[in-house]
Amino acid sequence: MGDFDFAVIVNNLPFLWQGLQLSLLLTFLAVLGGIALGTLLALARLSGIKPLALAAAAYVNLIRSVPLILVIFWFYFLVPLAVGRPIGGFYSALIAFVMFEAAYYSEIMRAGIQSVKKGQVYAGQATGLGYWQIQRYIVLPQAFRNMIPILVTQGIILFQDTSLVFVVSLRDLMTVSSIVARTEGRLVEMYLFAALVYFVICFAGSLFVRRLQVRMAT
Amino acid sequence: MIEMQSVSKWYGDFKVLTDCTTQVDKGEVVVVCGPSGSGKSTLIKCVNGLEPVQEGRIVVDGAEVTARGAKLTQLRAKIGMVFQHFELYPHMSVRENLCLAQEKVLGRSRKEAESRAETLLTRVGMIDHIAKYPGQLSGGQQQRVAIARALAMDPIAMLFDEPTSALDPEMIKEVLDVMVELARDDGMTMMVVTHEMGFARKVADRVVFMDQGAIVEDRPTQEFFDAPSSERAKDFLSKILHH
């Protein structure tokens, strides 16, 4: 145990910081995109238009039955074929995360939308507001607010999942830590460090969620 | 103004409305009453198309609500509605509650909408609460705001769906007072589902009595109270008046 050398972390801090930035950026964009697409999927499922609802349900169930790593691979190889040129690991990973997370966010938003009383929709309709206006101004703000703790929790899971982007050779925190670990021969230190960073961020996130829940309960 | 002809409605196999025919003329106040589960609320929700009907016709201000492709949003904007559970938007202040549809549906500017909102809130005695959120108000106050919200659209008629049944007894009067004033001073066309027989006696021109989804009596107020013709109405009145 005497030969731990934590100087390796300090020496590689800028490199590690870049990795963390990529992880955070990917998480942030994927959460935004996932919630946006997930909300549309939820609206489609609840629309009462059969083909639309079925298509959305099929998408959500398909994605939720497939491992994330496979989806990342798919998009890494499929998107360039569809677009006609390579778009790089970052964008293909981002698209994969958005498409994947949207399935989970859609279930959350669906529950959120259903938590808004039917009377609220009636009230909007009775004043002559149209479907999209009712969703935009009345239903979604309430649905979103009711679901904030769960949306944040899903974001924390997403942050952990970004470590999978090593398969498309993106340099996120996990990948960068591995690179340092191998090149410097300091596996234990680096993996301990990476674990600590993930733990601190995720734990802070769950504390935040708990505080939100307490505040919302009062 | 409001005309219903042989309206029937089913929820699956269950028939909730059976062959309902009635009308509300301009300036008239019609009270709809009856035991719970008799279809009163469903009937009133059909008037502005919140609930679809399977048979019959409903015509409001010359436009057929029940027609295929009816322009429901335009029609609803002209008819105000007040709900049992108020249904104020909890994430918006009282001011925003009153302005939303004025701006998005009528295309009024924020300034116009706010000035209309202020006038109506003054009228229902809620102007001091304009910046508050619904959760900070009592039930009676919320319902008065809800009435102001409906009036802000300058409706040609108002529908009230059990406006006082979710209120504590001491708050019922403040809401009924607003409604009485609306009927008497403005000559507003009103269709009111309620158990408040005092209100009915005071301002209603006619009373529609429903039971098991059908309109059993539809008569001038005085006649209805003095000499209800059906056993069911007699029974209902004896239960509701003698306690």
XYZ file of C-alpha atoms in Angstrom:
461
model
C 0.000 0.000 0.000
C 2.997 2.238 0.466
C 3.546 2.826 -3.203
C 0.427 4.853 -3.996
C 1.292 7.904 -6.017
C -1.486 10.389 -6.173
C 0.773 12.932 -7.832
C -0.242 11.266 -11.078
C -3.672 12.857 -10.686
C -2.315 16.322 -10.115
C 0.071 15.994 -13.035
C -2.714 15.017 -15.398
C -5.372 17.329 -14.043
C -5.891 19.439 -17.216
C -6.343 16.268 -19.269
C -8.753 14.804 -16.721
C -10.652 18.099 -16.558
C -11.142 17.955 -20.329
C -12.578 14.474 -19.913
C -14.979 15.626 -17.213
C -16.056 18.578 -19.345
C -16.916 16.256 -22.208
C -18.910 13.995 -19.875
C -20.822 16.948 -18.454
C -21.441 18.540 -21.856
C -22.719 15.265 -23.273
C -24.960 14.777 -20.244
C -26.330 18.301 -20.417
C -27.133 18.181 -24.143
C -28.538 14.655 -23.945
C -30.806 15.621 -21.034
C -32.162 18.616 -22.959
C -32.610 16.668 -26.188
C -33.952 13.616 -24.372
C -36.573 15.606 -22.498
C -37.644 17.465 -25.653
C -37.983 14.309 -27.745
C -39.354 12.351 -24.790
C -42.081 14.953 -24.272
C -43.111 14.687 -27.923
C -43.197 10.888 -27.612
C -45.320 11.165 -24.467
C -47.744 13.544 -26.210
C -47.916 11.133 -29.140
C -48.734 8.228 -26.832
C -51.444 10.197 -25.096
C -52.765 11.843 -28.261
C -55.599 9.378 -28.781
C -54.540 9.103 -32.421
C -54.083 5.346 -32.681
C -51.300 5.022 -35.300
C -49.291 7.796 -33.656
C -49.717 6.346 -30.173
C -48.770 2.862 -31.390
C -45.686 4.110 -33.218
C -44.499 6.003 -30.145
C -45.191 3.019 -27.887
C -43.314 0.715 -30.253
C -40.323 3.056 -30.298
C -40.224 3.408 -26.507
C -40.542 -0.321 -25.930
C -37.949 -1.183 -28.554
C -35.357 1.233 -27.199
C -35.975 0.193 -23.618
C -35.345 -3.449 -24.531
C -31.932 -2.795 -26.043
C -28.667 -2.169 -24.167
C -27.457 1.414 -24.427
C -24.040 0.336 -25.667
C -25.693 -1.279 -28.671
C -27.592 1.899 -29.482
C -24.338 3.872 -29.312
C -22.799 1.420 -31.776
C -25.787 1.587 -34.099
C -25.662 5.310 -34.391
C -21.895 5.357 -34.736
C -22.153 3.157 -37.800
C -25.614 4.079 -39.092
C -25.642 7.862 -38.921
C -22.669 8.299 -41.303
C -24.432 5.961 -43.740
C -27.631 7.999 -43.503
C -25.944 11.392 -43.696
C -23.415 10.315 -46.312
C -20.349 11.473 -44.400
C -18.742 10.783 -41.036
C -20.037 13.074 -38.303
C -17.580 12.159 -35.601
C -17.858 10.278 -32.365
C -19.302 13.147 -30.350
C -22.325 13.826 -32.523
C -23.107 10.186 -33.131
C -22.871 9.549 -29.381
C -25.040 12.590 -28.666
C -27.714 11.446 -31.122
C -27.586 7.950 -29.614
C -28.016 9.303 -26.095
C -30.864 11.618 -27.087
C -32.711 8.823 -28.894
C -32.075 6.391 -26.045
C -32.883 8.691 -23.155
C -35.975 10.012 -24.922
C -37.572 6.607 -24.389
C -37.040 6.865 -20.630
C -37.925 10.540 -20.426
C -41.109 9.892 -22.387
C -42.283 7.492 -19.677
C -41.517 10.087 -17.023
C -43.278 12.864 -18.928
C -46.218 10.582 -19.643
C -46.668 10.038 -15.921
C -46.238 13.770 -15.399
C -48.864 14.676 -17.982
C -51.265 12.153 -16.473
C -50.695 13.696 -13.052
C -52.309 16.920 -14.295
C -56.046 16.832 -13.598
C -58.395 16.491 -16.567
C -60.219 19.576 -15.295
C -57.198 21.713 -16.167
C -57.558 20.685 -19.801
C -61.302 21.367 -19.632
C -60.596 24.825 -18.221
C -58.225 25.585 -21.082
C -60.624 24.223 -23.680
C -63.517 26.151 -22.200
C -61.702 29.432 -22.838
C -61.087 28.487 -26.451
C -57.424 27.512 -26.214
C -56.272 24.951 -28.781
C -54.497 21.655 -28.144
C -50.945 22.952 -28.440
C -51.685 26.069 -26.404
C -53.157 23.948 -23.629
C -50.109 21.688 -23.633
C -47.652 24.548 -23.816
C -49.144 26.874 -21.197
C -51.174 24.644 -18.894
C -50.326 20.935 -18.963
C -46.595 20.680 -19.634
C -45.447 23.299 -17.099
C -47.341 21.433 -14.388
C -46.249 17.999 -15.638
C -42.660 19.148 -15.748
C -42.776 20.653 -12.290
C -44.324 17.514 -10.796
C -41.628 15.360 -12.358
C -38.505 17.456 -11.687
C -37.056 15.090 -9.054
C -37.415 12.066 -11.330
C -36.098 13.989 -14.326
C -32.997 14.946 -12.352
C -32.546 11.368 -11.140
C -32.665 10.189 -14.737
C -30.045 12.845 -15.542
C -27.749 11.365 -12.897
C -28.134 7.920 -14.447
C -27.405 9.467 -17.821
C -24.229 11.046 -16.464
C -23.018 7.629 -15.359
C -23.994 6.133 -18.706
C -21.830 8.599 -20.603
C -18.873 6.448 -19.488
C -19.914 4.052 -22.239
C -18.730 6.391 -24.971
C -15.278 4.806 -24.767
C -16.622 2.352 -27.361
C -16.601 5.124 -29.949
C -13.246 6.406 -28.650
C -14.594 9.624 -27.183
C -12.435 11.037 -24.432
C -14.828 11.383 -21.531
C -13.762 11.270 -17.883
C -13.719 7.482 -17.792
C -11.731 7.069 -21.000
C -9.247 9.755 -20.030
C -8.754 8.153 -16.632
C -8.067 4.800 -18.321
C -5.567 6.356 -20.669
C -3.650 7.953 -17.795
C -3.922 4.752 -15.770
C -2.354 2.683 -18.524
C 0.285 5.076 -19.762
C 1.456 5.921 -16.240
C 0.964 2.431 -14.851
C -1.245 3.774 -12.051
C -4.442 1.759 -12.432
C -5.569 1.760 -8.804
C -5.084 5.475 -8.225
C -6.792 6.502 -11.424
C -9.798 4.229 -11.096
C -10.205 5.284 -7.477
C -10.058 8.890 -8.587
C -12.592 8.379 -11.375
C -14.923 6.588 -8.977
C -14.604 9.441 -6.493
C -15.475 12.090 -9.092
C -18.526 10.137 -10.293
C -19.568 9.563 -6.694
C -19.269 13.196 -5.651
C -21.242 14.494 -8.648
C -23.967 11.853 -8.473
C -24.307 12.066 -4.705
C -24.588 15.845 -4.867
C -27.252 15.323 -7.503
C -29.274 12.967 -5.319
C -29.007 15.309 -2.336
C -30.387 18.027 -4.593
C -33.265 15.740 -5.602
C -34.039 14.957 -1.973
C -34.153 18.640 -1.133
C -36.490 19.270 -4.074
C -38.784 16.497 -2.904
C -38.917 17.874 0.612
C -39.684 21.329 -0.733
C -42.391 20.045 -3.058
C -44.001 17.995 -0.306
C -44.585 21.110 1.801
C -79.102 30.992 -27.575
C -78.542 27.385 -26.454
C -80.663 24.644 -27.961
C -80.452 20.929 -27.260
C -82.511 18.509 -29.295
C -82.842 14.825 -28.387
C -79.320 14.565 -27.060
C -78.141 11.091 -26.051
C -74.743 10.039 -24.876
C -73.085 6.781 -23.922
C -69.928 5.892 -22.009
C -69.278 2.539 -23.615
C -72.486 0.582 -23.041
C -73.689 2.869 -20.274
C -76.215 5.466 -21.364
C -75.570 8.673 -19.423
C -77.956 10.975 -21.300
C -81.274 9.912 -22.747
C -83.072 12.029 -25.298
C -82.494 15.391 -23.591
C -84.260 18.384 -25.100
C -84.203 21.884 -23.654
C -83.188 25.411 -24.508
C -81.858 28.556 -22.896
C -82.931 31.838 -24.458
C -80.918 35.014 -24.478
C -80.859 36.604 -21.025
C -82.460 33.586 -19.438
C -81.174 31.814 -16.328
C -81.834 28.077 -16.249
C -80.979 25.952 -13.242
C -80.318 22.255 -13.789
C -80.770 20.095 -10.717
C -81.269 16.475 -9.790
C -79.761 13.684 -7.698
C -76.059 12.958 -8.098
C -75.258 10.751 -11.045
C -78.290 12.039 -12.922
C -76.167 13.425 -15.774
C -76.403 17.160 -15.004
C -72.683 17.825 -15.251
C -72.376 15.736 -18.373
C -75.252 17.625 -19.963
C -73.700 21.027 -19.342
C -70.292 19.866 -20.611
C -71.944 18.879 -23.889
C -73.074 22.465 -24.489
C -69.561 23.657 -25.324
C -68.410 20.321 -26.680
C -66.159 19.345 -23.753
C -68.022 16.044 -23.901
C -68.992 14.644 -27.295
C -72.510 13.360 -27.823
C -73.500 10.380 -29.954
C -77.033 11.407 -30.861
C -78.977 14.619 -31.191
C -78.136 18.234 -31.979
C -76.790 21.094 -29.900
C -76.876 24.580 -31.381
C -75.255 27.536 -29.649
C -75.713 31.047 -31.003
C -76.605 29.662 -34.418
C -73.579 27.348 -34.650
C -73.998 23.609 -34.402
C -71.692 22.192 -31.716
C -72.458 18.631 -32.701
C -71.656 19.105 -36.391
C -68.676 17.272 -37.805
C -65.703 19.624 -37.998
C -67.430 22.241 -35.842
C -65.093 25.098 -34.951
C -65.172 24.231 -31.275
C -62.364 26.510 -30.109
C -64.073 29.589 -31.566
C -67.364 28.589 -30.065
C -65.914 27.854 -26.640
C -64.233 31.240 -26.543
C -67.725 32.780 -26.614
C -69.121 30.681 -23.765
C -67.708 31.048 -20.288
C -67.513 28.050 -18.009
C -67.045 27.712 -14.267
C -66.157 24.348 -12.733
C -66.864 22.587 -9.473
C -63.165 22.453 -8.578
C -62.367 25.955 -9.900
C -59.560 24.707 -12.163
C -57.452 27.816 -11.856
C -53.981 27.205 -13.269
C -51.902 26.598 -10.122
C -48.591 27.641 -11.686
C -49.886 31.070 -12.711
C -50.782 34.118 -10.651
C -54.367 35.350 -10.578
C -53.424 38.017 -13.128
C -51.896 35.457 -15.504
C -54.894 33.169 -15.072
C -57.122 35.959 -16.379
C -54.803 37.111 -19.155
C -53.798 33.807 -20.792
C -56.803 33.150 -23.011
C -57.479 36.856 -23.596
C -54.056 37.130 -25.193
C -53.767 33.736 -26.875
C -57.350 33.375 -28.092
C -58.726 36.900 -28.455
C -55.367 38.388 -29.438
C -55.579 41.198 -26.903
C -52.386 42.971 -25.942
C -50.978 42.386 -22.479
C -52.112 45.888 -21.507
C -55.688 45.426 -22.701
C -55.867 42.004 -21.073
C -54.589 43.321 -17.760
C -56.977 46.215 -17.694
C -59.907 43.887 -18.414
C -58.618 41.541 -15.714
C -58.407 44.374 -13.196
C -61.935 45.552 -13.935
C -63.367 42.082 -13.413
C -61.308 41.285 -10.337
C -62.531 44.523 -8.801
C -66.044 43.471 -9.587
C -65.749 40.087 -7.866
C -63.896 41.688 -4.973
C -60.568 40.003 -5.676
C -58.428 42.871 -6.964
C -56.259 42.861 -3.832
C -55.237 39.293 -4.626
C -54.207 39.880 -8.240
C -50.565 38.941 -7.660
C -51.296 35.839 -5.591
C -51.274 32.225 -6.712
C -54.403 30.043 -6.520
C -52.902 27.949 -3.721
C -52.860 31.034 -1.499
C -56.598 31.622 -1.849
C -59.620 30.073 -0.145
C -62.072 28.020 -2.178
C -64.574 30.844 -2.386
C -61.904 33.278 -3.507
C -60.645 30.838 -6.130
C -64.135 30.390 -7.494
C -64.655 34.150 -7.738
C -61.392 34.416 -9.651
C -62.553 31.576 -11.901
C -65.757 33.475 -12.641
C -63.724 36.580 -13.462
C -61.491 34.483 -15.715
C -64.503 33.275 -17.664
C -65.985 36.785 -17.868
C -62.686 38.192 -19.148
C -63.451 36.540 -22.487
C -66.631 38.653 -22.771
C -68.798 35.559 -23.193
C -72.317 35.619 -24.605
C -73.396 32.964 -22.107
C -72.055 31.332 -18.948
C -72.119 27.690 -17.888
C -71.753 26.837 -14.211
C -71.011 23.237 -13.279
C -71.805 22.871 -9.560
C -69.913 26.064 -8.712
C -70.519 25.841 -4.968
C -70.495 22.100 -4.205
C -66.791 21.987 -3.402
C -66.996 24.991 -1.083
C -67.179 25.216 2.679
C -70.637 26.447 3.693
C -69.462 29.895 4.791
C -68.012 30.561 1.341
C -71.023 29.618 -0.712
C -72.717 32.976 -0.318
C -69.826 35.052 -1.657
C -69.870 33.016 -4.861
C -73.659 32.982 -5.208
C -73.745 36.759 -4.690
C -71.481 37.231 -7.692
C -73.686 34.925 -9.749
C -76.909 36.652 -8.692
C -75.440 40.005 -9.624
C -74.383 38.632 -12.983
C -77.884 37.381 -13.670
C -79.707 40.481 -12.416
C -77.464 43.358 -13.400
C -75.932 42.031 -16.595
C -78.829 39.936 -17.776
C -76.265 37.249 -18.521
C -77.533 34.097 -20.195
C -76.753 31.366 -17.695
C -77.058 27.618 -17.414
C -76.338 26.561 -13.853
C -75.994 23.058 -12.470
C -76.518 23.442 -8.731
C -78.246 22.180 -5.620
C -78.667 25.732 -4.322
C -82.429 25.975 -4.493
C -82.331 29.425 -2.864
C -80.350 30.646 -5.839
C -82.787 28.965 -8.202
C -85.779 30.653 -6.565
C -84.065 34.017 -6.604
C -82.874 34.278 -10.209
C -83.796 31.244 -12.291
C -86.412 31.646 -15.000
C -86.732 27.898 -15.401
C -85.682 24.763 -13.603
C -84.646 21.619 -15.427
C -84.873 18.525 -13.231
C -82.897 15.469 -14.302
C -82.919 11.891 -13.132
C -81.032 8.912 -14.522
C -79.810 10.809 -17.551
C -83.220 12.087 -18.642
C -84.876 15.465 -18.288
C -87.898 14.767 -16.109
C -89.189 18.311 -15.680
C -88.459 21.559 -17.475
C -90.685 24.302 -16.101
C -90.836 27.894 -14.922
C -89.199 28.210 -11.495
C -92.327 29.109 -9.531
C -94.297 26.202 -10.959
C -91.503 23.771 -10.308
C -91.273 24.624 -6.635
C -95.001 25.042 -6.024
C -96.228 21.996 -7.831
C -93.624 19.588 -9.171
C -95.481 17.163 -11.400
C -93.275 14.097 -11.086
C -92.854 11.915 -8.024
C -89.096 11.980 -8.426
C -88.922 15.746 -8.361
C -91.199 15.875 -5.331
C -89.009 13.335 -3.594
C -85.853 15.258 -4.522
C -87.253 18.568 -3.324
C -88.446 17.138 -0.029
C -84.967 15.762 0.630
C -83.114 18.891 -0.330
C -85.420 21.525 1.188
C -86.244 20.023 4.562
C -82.978 19.903 6.404
